[in-house]
């Protein structure tokens, strides 16, 4: 796929790209670069690359493709460091969970002779660091590309082919649309998990040991998500503010409608909503993962507030 692939940042995502690229021969040479020597040493122990350096400028020299896998708040500093050293025709990409702000941070520092194709593999776990990666992470998961208008179609197709070779399914959209969709499907679920675990931890009448002891499946699932990396998630919320606030507004409206239904014992409204949400889950399991990318324009047509308002 690429002669020389440079990975800047070698945590869960960079480490998973390294593993699948190595396993399936997707790159002639893998150069690994990260900020801290300790992380680089660990990556070397794990055999994730062919060459290792903390000097990002040196790491990208002669690279055919550079993939930046760092917390989104660090994107600008990385682009600044690597921009002047990219070879003509190099593809530069990232894996950030936020797209519009990453484009704003990186694009001004990249030379016109490189091709910038931002990407987001929608695949991950609550773990982080080079040990957390695994080659199968991207298998049958979506990877969203958000190339700026005018990007060389051949470069977009080259990166798309790389992601397909990792096992991903590829979809292209604008960064703004990406950020709105991911705000509701990923960012707000994480915010809710952080919030509910925080609320439980602050309860005065319930001890911490009771929270653990009596946590049913639902709460346990939230604690897994709330164990996600604090730096990464702080950066997601700082850099996708507008979309998160917009979607959070809708979420809060719907939550108030649900509170009202509980207060007034409106069993019919609750039953109707829960029936619809069950069908949505079954739809995801039956077809969603394997066929089309989710269409959130359609899904927003009959939200909880509308269903509950009718009841
Ligand atoms: N964790 C997940 O489930 C997913 C994460 N992402 C995105 O991938 C990116 C990387 O996330 P992970 O691999 O999970 O994180 P991680 O914490 O496992 O790895 C981050 C890497 O970036 C390096 N790094 C940290 N700060 C840096 C800085 N200021 N300058 C240069 N390098 C720095 C670290 O040394 C490490 O190698 C993030 O932008 C995140 O939004 C995308 C999909 C899923
Ligand atoms: O662990 C989970 O449940 C996730 O949701 C993983 C994840 C985190 C961030 C992303 O941008 C994509 C996927």
Tab-separated table of C-alpha atoms and ligand atoms in Angstrom:
chain	number	residue	atom	x	y	z
A	1	UNK	CA	0.000	0.000	0.000
A	2	UNK	CA	2.774	2.426	1.000
A	3	UNK	CA	6.565	2.193	0.739
A	4	UNK	CA	7.209	4.117	3.940
A	5	UNK	CA	4.430	4.617	6.509
A	6	UNK	CA	5.145	6.990	9.402
A	7	UNK	CA	3.014	6.756	12.529
A	8	UNK	CA	3.052	9.807	14.796
A	9	UNK	CA	1.602	8.692	18.150
A	10	UNK	CA	1.645	5.001	18.984
A	11	UNK	CA	-1.159	4.407	21.494
A	12	UNK	CA	-4.325	2.329	21.032
A	13	UNK	CA	-4.987	3.551	17.483
A	14	UNK	CA	-1.420	4.086	16.209
A	15	UNK	CA	-0.448	0.751	17.771
A	16	UNK	CA	-3.366	-1.025	16.104
A	17	UNK	CA	-2.498	0.486	12.703
A	18	UNK	CA	1.125	-0.659	13.185
A	19	UNK	CA	0.029	-4.194	14.060
A	20	UNK	CA	-2.369	-4.655	11.140
A	21	UNK	CA	0.079	-3.004	8.701
A	22	UNK	CA	2.839	-5.355	9.849
A	23	UNK	CA	0.653	-8.474	9.875
A	24	UNK	CA	-0.815	-7.879	6.429
A	25	UNK	CA	2.227	-6.290	4.753
A	26	UNK	CA	0.521	-2.939	4.133
A	27	UNK	CA	3.796	-0.969	4.302
A	28	UNK	CA	7.388	-1.606	3.189
A	29	UNK	CA	8.745	0.208	6.239
A	30	UNK	CA	7.019	1.501	9.378
A	31	UNK	CA	8.575	4.489	11.131
A	32	UNK	CA	7.257	5.193	14.631
A	33	UNK	CA	7.491	8.573	16.309
A	34	UNK	CA	6.045	9.862	19.536
A	35	UNK	CA	6.662	12.633	22.022
A	36	UNK	CA	7.880	10.624	24.985
A	37	UNK	CA	10.946	8.367	24.902
A	38	UNK	CA	9.282	5.957	27.362
A	39	UNK	CA	6.349	5.308	24.979
A	40	UNK	CA	8.754	4.912	22.062
A	41	UNK	CA	10.836	2.374	24.031
A	42	UNK	CA	7.697	0.378	24.783
A	43	UNK	CA	6.679	0.462	21.098
A	44	UNK	CA	10.157	-0.844	20.209
A	45	UNK	CA	9.876	-3.636	22.806
A	46	UNK	CA	6.565	-4.626	21.223
A	47	UNK	CA	8.186	-4.559	17.757
A	48	UNK	CA	5.572	-2.185	16.346
A	49	UNK	CA	7.865	-0.546	13.766
A	50	UNK	CA	11.133	-0.775	11.842
A	51	UNK	CA	12.576	2.558	13.023
A	52	UNK	CA	11.850	4.732	16.076
A	53	UNK	CA	12.520	8.396	16.812
A	54	UNK	CA	11.169	11.196	19.017
A	55	UNK	CA	12.158	13.631	16.229
A	56	UNK	CA	8.901	14.001	14.285
A	57	UNK	CA	10.529	16.035	11.489
A	58	UNK	CA	13.069	13.252	10.867
A	59	UNK	CA	10.324	10.603	11.117
A	60	UNK	CA	8.338	11.989	8.166
A	61	UNK	CA	11.315	12.438	5.803
A	62	UNK	CA	10.657	10.337	2.710
A	63	UNK	CA	7.317	9.019	4.025
A	64	UNK	CA	4.634	8.124	1.467
A	65	UNK	CA	1.969	8.294	4.149
A	66	UNK	CA	1.947	9.881	7.604
A	67	UNK	CA	-0.847	9.014	10.042
A	68	UNK	CA	-1.139	11.223	13.120
A	69	UNK	CA	-2.758	9.381	16.084
A	70	UNK	CA	-2.518	11.787	19.009
A	71	UNK	CA	-5.136	13.470	21.227
A	72	UNK	CA	-6.955	15.993	18.991
A	73	UNK	CA	-5.674	18.968	21.015
A	74	UNK	CA	-2.107	18.130	19.945
A	75	UNK	CA	-2.893	18.155	16.190
A	76	UNK	CA	-1.691	21.678	15.432
A	77	UNK	CA	1.684	21.256	17.163
A	78	UNK	CA	2.284	18.007	15.252
A	79	UNK	CA	1.310	19.558	11.881
A	80	UNK	CA	3.640	22.482	12.587
A	81	UNK	CA	6.516	20.110	13.369
A	82	UNK	CA	6.078	17.836	10.340
A	83	UNK	CA	4.734	20.238	7.651
A	84	UNK	CA	8.062	21.531	6.305
A	85	UNK	CA	9.564	18.020	6.095
A	86	UNK	CA	6.898	16.216	4.042
A	87	UNK	CA	7.953	14.979	0.619
A	88	UNK	CA	5.990	16.004	-2.511
A	89	UNK	CA	2.991	13.703	-2.972
A	90	UNK	CA	2.960	12.470	0.637
A	91	UNK	CA	-0.471	11.619	2.075
A	92	UNK	CA	-1.048	13.101	5.540
A	93	UNK	CA	-3.904	11.770	7.615
A	94	UNK	CA	-5.074	11.545	11.215
A	95	UNK	CA	-7.496	9.409	13.221
A	96	UNK	CA	-9.049	12.048	15.496
A	97	UNK	CA	-12.557	11.614	16.894
A	98	UNK	CA	-13.281	15.229	15.856
A	99	UNK	CA	-12.826	16.436	12.292
A	100	UNK	CA	-13.652	20.143	11.583
A	101	UNK	CA	-11.392	21.489	14.326
A	102	UNK	CA	-8.554	19.111	13.410
A	103	UNK	CA	-8.739	20.351	9.803
A	104	UNK	CA	-8.593	23.942	11.123
A	105	UNK	CA	-5.558	23.049	13.250
A	106	UNK	CA	-3.581	21.073	10.684
A	107	UNK	CA	-4.358	22.337	7.157
A	108	UNK	CA	-2.583	25.734	7.448
A	109	UNK	CA	0.705	24.029	8.362
A	110	UNK	CA	0.748	21.441	5.581
A	111	UNK	CA	2.486	22.210	2.248
A	112	UNK	CA	0.471	22.369	-0.988
A	113	UNK	CA	2.597	19.507	-2.365
A	114	UNK	CA	1.188	17.058	0.252
A	115	UNK	CA	-2.322	15.530	0.211
A	116	UNK	CA	-4.295	16.010	3.426
A	117	UNK	CA	-6.983	13.345	3.898
A	118	UNK	CA	-8.398	13.445	7.459
A	119	UNK	CA	-9.864	10.178	8.735
A	120	UNK	CA	-11.668	8.710	11.733
A	121	UNK	CA	-11.752	4.955	12.288
A	122	UNK	CA	-14.932	4.529	14.321
A	123	UNK	CA	-13.428	1.706	16.337
A	124	UNK	CA	-11.852	1.713	19.749
A	125	UNK	CA	-11.956	0.649	23.357
A	126	UNK	CA	-11.629	2.287	26.785
A	127	UNK	CA	-7.932	1.316	26.884
A	128	UNK	CA	-4.984	3.432	25.753
A	129	UNK	CA	-1.231	3.241	25.173
A	130	UNK	CA	0.904	1.048	22.873
A	131	UNK	CA	0.039	-2.174	24.735
A	132	UNK	CA	-3.694	-1.662	24.143
A	133	UNK	CA	-3.586	-1.946	20.336
A	134	UNK	CA	-4.541	-5.052	18.355
A	135	UNK	CA	-4.537	-5.886	14.633
A	136	UNK	CA	-8.245	-6.798	14.464
A	137	UNK	CA	-9.518	-3.494	15.900
A	138	UNK	CA	-10.705	-2.098	12.571
A	139	UNK	CA	-12.249	-5.276	11.199
A	140	UNK	CA	-15.768	-4.632	9.898
A	141	UNK	CA	-15.879	-1.151	11.439
A	142	UNK	CA	-16.455	2.148	9.656
A	143	UNK	CA	-13.646	4.523	8.782
A	144	UNK	CA	-14.916	8.007	7.861
A	145	UNK	CA	-12.832	10.173	5.514
A	146	UNK	CA	-13.398	13.947	5.396
A	147	UNK	CA	-11.187	15.262	2.551
A	148	UNK	CA	-11.314	19.044	2.038
A	149	UNK	CA	-12.897	20.100	-1.291
A	150	UNK	CA	-10.366	19.871	-4.120
A	151	UNK	CA	-8.289	17.069	-2.561
A	152	UNK	CA	-6.682	14.849	-5.218
A	153	UNK	CA	-9.191	11.965	-5.683
A	154	UNK	CA	-6.302	9.524	-6.249
A	155	UNK	CA	-4.890	10.333	-2.790
A	156	UNK	CA	-8.335	9.875	-1.208
A	157	UNK	CA	-8.732	6.527	-2.964
A	158	UNK	CA	-5.220	5.455	-1.922
A	159	UNK	CA	-5.993	6.110	1.761
A	160	UNK	CA	-9.455	4.523	1.402
A	161	UNK	CA	-7.790	1.396	-0.035
A	162	UNK	CA	-5.384	1.323	2.937
A	163	UNK	CA	-8.281	1.452	5.411
A	164	UNK	CA	-10.199	-1.210	3.480
A	165	UNK	CA	-7.075	-3.378	3.703
A	166	UNK	CA	-7.218	-3.044	7.522
A	167	UNK	CA	-10.720	-4.565	7.358
A	168	UNK	CA	-12.636	-1.269	7.579
A	169	UNK	CA	-15.601	-0.111	5.554
A	170	UNK	CA	-15.033	3.411	4.232
A	171	UNK	CA	-17.479	6.318	3.961
A	172	UNK	CA	-16.771	9.932	2.950
A	173	UNK	CA	-18.550	13.007	4.368
A	174	UNK	CA	-17.900	16.626	5.346
A	175	UNK	CA	-16.096	17.305	8.637
A	176	UNK	CA	-19.116	19.254	9.941
A	177	UNK	CA	-21.534	16.401	9.255
A	178	UNK	CA	-19.102	13.945	10.841
A	179	UNK	CA	-18.920	16.051	14.005
A	180	UNK	CA	-22.704	16.284	14.337
A	181	UNK	CA	-23.205	12.520	13.822
A	182	UNK	CA	-20.387	11.554	16.184
A	183	UNK	CA	-21.572	14.046	18.817
A	184	UNK	CA	-24.776	12.023	19.298
A	185	UNK	CA	-23.416	8.521	18.637
A	186	UNK	CA	-20.132	8.724	20.549
A	187	UNK	CA	-19.324	11.983	22.325
A	188	UNK	CA	-22.594	12.428	24.260
A	189	UNK	CA	-22.729	8.734	25.273
A	190	UNK	CA	-19.290	9.247	26.817
A	191	UNK	CA	-20.448	12.441	28.555
A	192	UNK	CA	-23.461	10.582	29.949
A	193	UNK	CA	-21.221	7.767	31.203
A	194	UNK	CA	-18.831	10.206	32.894
A	195	UNK	CA	-21.839	11.967	34.434
A	196	UNK	CA	-23.734	8.941	35.734
A	197	UNK	CA	-20.642	7.396	37.301
A	198	UNK	CA	-19.822	10.777	38.861
A	199	UNK	CA	-23.378	11.135	40.200
A	200	UNK	CA	-23.317	7.652	41.731
A	201	UNK	CA	-19.932	8.375	43.322
A	202	UNK	CA	-21.312	11.516	44.974
A	203	UNK	CA	-24.449	9.967	46.481
A	204	UNK	CA	-24.560	10.407	50.226
A	205	UNK	CA	-27.101	7.702	51.055
A	206	UNK	CA	-25.378	5.007	48.958
A	207	UNK	CA	-21.865	3.854	49.769
A	208	UNK	CA	-19.181	3.354	47.127
A	209	UNK	CA	-19.074	-0.351	47.942
A	210	UNK	CA	-22.850	-0.617	47.361
A	211	UNK	CA	-22.467	1.041	43.959
A	212	UNK	CA	-19.977	-1.660	43.002
A	213	UNK	CA	-21.760	-4.522	44.765
A	214	UNK	CA	-25.228	-3.897	43.339
A	215	UNK	CA	-24.273	-2.502	39.948
A	216	UNK	CA	-26.420	-4.252	37.383
A	217	UNK	CA	-25.321	-4.624	33.773
A	218	UNK	CA	-26.369	-1.116	32.712
A	219	UNK	CA	-24.233	0.710	35.264
A	220	UNK	CA	-21.302	-1.620	34.652
A	221	UNK	CA	-21.385	-0.722	30.945
A	222	UNK	CA	-21.262	2.957	31.890
A	223	UNK	CA	-18.247	2.399	34.155
A	224	UNK	CA	-16.385	0.787	31.239
A	225	UNK	CA	-16.959	3.825	29.046
A	226	UNK	CA	-16.198	6.215	31.941
A	227	UNK	CA	-12.796	4.512	32.290
A	228	UNK	CA	-11.762	5.938	28.889
A	229	UNK	CA	-8.648	8.101	28.573
A	230	UNK	CA	-9.137	11.518	30.315
A	231	UNK	CA	-6.775	13.448	27.999
A	232	UNK	CA	-8.342	12.118	24.815
A	233	UNK	CA	-11.897	12.842	25.983
A	234	UNK	CA	-11.112	16.245	27.449
A	235	UNK	CA	-9.791	17.161	23.993
A	236	UNK	CA	-12.869	15.769	22.198
A	237	UNK	CA	-15.182	18.020	24.243
A	238	UNK	CA	-12.924	21.076	23.933
A	239	UNK	CA	-12.712	20.665	20.151
A	240	UNK	CA	-16.278	19.619	19.216
A	241	UNK	CA	-18.044	22.153	21.400
A	242	UNK	CA	-20.753	23.413	19.040
A	243	UNK	CA	-22.005	20.010	17.871
A	244	UNK	CA	-21.925	18.573	21.402
A	245	UNK	CA	-23.872	21.532	22.821
A	246	UNK	CA	-26.440	21.335	19.995
A	247	UNK	CA	-27.008	17.597	20.501
A	248	UNK	CA	-26.924	17.903	24.288
A	249	UNK	CA	-29.753	20.462	24.056
A	250	UNK	CA	-31.910	17.932	22.228
A	251	UNK	CA	-30.914	15.177	24.637
A	252	UNK	CA	-31.875	17.268	27.673
A	253	UNK	CA	-35.263	18.153	26.127
A	254	UNK	CA	-35.960	14.471	25.596
A	255	UNK	CA	-34.813	13.620	29.113
A	256	UNK	CA	-37.232	16.175	30.584
A	257	UNK	CA	-40.039	14.612	28.537
A	258	UNK	CA	-39.085	11.236	29.962
A	259	UNK	CA	-39.019	12.643	33.510
A	260	UNK	CA	-42.510	14.018	32.953
A	261	UNK	CA	-43.784	10.643	31.726
A	262	UNK	CA	-42.402	8.980	34.863
A	263	UNK	CA	-43.815	11.690	37.158
A	264	UNK	CA	-47.326	11.368	35.650
A	265	UNK	CA	-47.183	7.558	35.413
A	266	UNK	CA	-47.667	7.731	31.656
A	267	UNK	CA	-47.089	4.017	31.026
A	268	UNK	CA	-48.341	4.110	27.420
A	269	UNK	CA	-45.823	6.793	26.426
A	270	UNK	CA	-42.964	4.950	28.152
A	271	UNK	CA	-43.975	1.669	26.522
A	272	UNK	CA	-44.167	3.254	23.061
A	273	UNK	CA	-40.716	4.823	23.378
A	274	UNK	CA	-39.105	1.648	24.750
A	275	UNK	CA	-40.681	-0.367	21.912
A	276	UNK	CA	-39.209	2.003	19.327
A	277	UNK	CA	-35.760	2.022	20.902
A	278	UNK	CA	-35.722	-1.779	21.050
A	279	UNK	CA	-36.466	-1.884	17.311
A	280	UNK	CA	-33.588	0.539	16.690
A	281	UNK	CA	-31.165	-1.712	18.612
A	282	UNK	CA	-32.373	-4.790	16.731
A	283	UNK	CA	-31.936	-2.883	13.459
A	284	UNK	CA	-28.322	-2.084	14.350
A	285	UNK	CA	-27.565	-5.676	15.233
A	286	UNK	CA	-29.328	-7.152	12.181
A	287	UNK	CA	-28.172	-4.781	9.455
A	288	UNK	CA	-26.516	-1.589	10.655
A	289	UNK	CA	-22.980	-2.846	11.221
A	290	UNK	CA	-22.828	-4.742	7.987
A	291	UNK	CA	-24.609	-2.612	5.425
A	292	UNK	CA	-25.225	1.110	5.219
A	293	UNK	CA	-23.710	3.839	7.366
A	294	UNK	CA	-26.290	5.181	9.833
A	295	UNK	CA	-28.564	7.972	8.569
A	296	UNK	CA	-29.151	10.277	11.486
A	297	UNK	CA	-31.319	12.664	9.510
A	298	UNK	CA	-33.882	9.886	9.365
A	299	UNK	CA	-33.395	8.676	12.924
A	300	UNK	CA	-34.083	12.118	14.377
A	301	UNK	CA	-37.581	12.301	12.874
A	302	UNK	CA	-39.407	10.820	15.884
A	303	UNK	CA	-37.320	11.401	18.991
A	304	UNK	CA	-38.416	10.640	22.568
A	305	UNK	CA	-39.788	14.152	23.112
A	306	UNK	CA	-42.148	13.785	20.136
A	307	UNK	CA	-43.214	10.268	21.111
A	308	UNK	CA	-43.763	11.231	24.739
A	309	UNK	CA	-45.518	14.498	23.826
A	310	UNK	CA	-48.192	12.456	22.017
A	311	UNK	CA	-48.820	10.298	25.081
B	1	LIG	N1	-9.447	5.450	21.910
B	1	LIG	C1	-10.336	5.222	20.992
B	1	LIG	O1	-11.197	4.378	21.195
B	1	LIG	C2	-10.315	5.996	19.696
B	1	LIG	C3	-9.515	7.119	19.559
B	1	LIG	N2	-9.512	7.817	18.388
B	1	LIG	C4	-8.681	9.021	18.255
B	1	LIG	O2	-7.358	8.567	18.073
B	1	LIG	C5	-6.429	9.493	18.620
B	1	LIG	C6	-5.446	8.733	19.501
B	1	LIG	O3	-6.179	8.074	20.497
B	1	LIG	P1	-5.600	6.773	21.232
B	1	LIG	O4	-4.703	6.010	20.340
B	1	LIG	O5	-6.763	6.111	21.848
B	1	LIG	O6	-4.729	7.484	22.383
B	1	LIG	P2	-3.520	6.906	23.244
B	1	LIG	O7	-3.489	7.707	24.495
B	1	LIG	O8	-3.582	5.430	23.350
B	1	LIG	O9	-2.261	7.305	22.351
B	1	LIG	C7	-1.917	8.636	22.075
B	1	LIG	C8	-0.530	8.750	21.508
B	1	LIG	O10	-0.241	10.132	21.270
B	1	LIG	C9	0.986	10.497	21.898
B	1	LIG	N3	0.828	11.895	22.350
B	1	LIG	C10	0.096	12.345	23.387
B	1	LIG	N4	0.169	13.678	23.478
B	1	LIG	C11	0.976	14.077	22.477
B	1	LIG	C12	1.447	15.348	22.051
B	1	LIG	N5	1.099	16.469	22.703
B	1	LIG	N6	2.268	15.396	20.992
B	1	LIG	C13	2.632	14.270	20.352
B	1	LIG	N7	2.211	13.032	20.697
B	1	LIG	C14	1.393	12.952	21.755
B	1	LIG	C15	1.154	9.515	23.046
B	1	LIG	O11	2.472	9.364	23.391
B	1	LIG	C16	0.586	8.246	22.427
B	1	LIG	O12	1.567	7.635	21.646
B	1	LIG	C17	-7.249	10.553	19.339
B	1	LIG	O13	-7.299	11.720	18.555
B	1	LIG	C18	-8.621	9.941	19.459
B	1	LIG	O14	-9.633	10.934	19.406
B	1	LIG	C19	-10.213	7.406	17.290
B	1	LIG	C20	-10.993	6.276	17.355
B	1	LIG	C21	-11.123	5.508	18.583
B	2	LIG	O1	-15.050	1.978	23.719
B	2	LIG	C1	-16.061	2.422	23.171
B	2	LIG	O2	-17.211	2.056	23.484
B	2	LIG	C2	-15.954	3.442	22.102
B	2	LIG	O3	-16.893	4.146	21.841
B	2	LIG	C3	-14.645	3.534	21.372
B	2	LIG	C4	-14.469	4.747	20.529
B	2	LIG	C5	-14.021	5.917	21.098
B	2	LIG	C6	-13.794	7.029	20.322
B	2	LIG	C7	-14.026	6.991	18.969
B	2	LIG	O4	-13.798	8.093	18.239
B	2	LIG	C8	-14.470	5.835	18.370
B	2	LIG	C9	-14.687	4.708	19.151
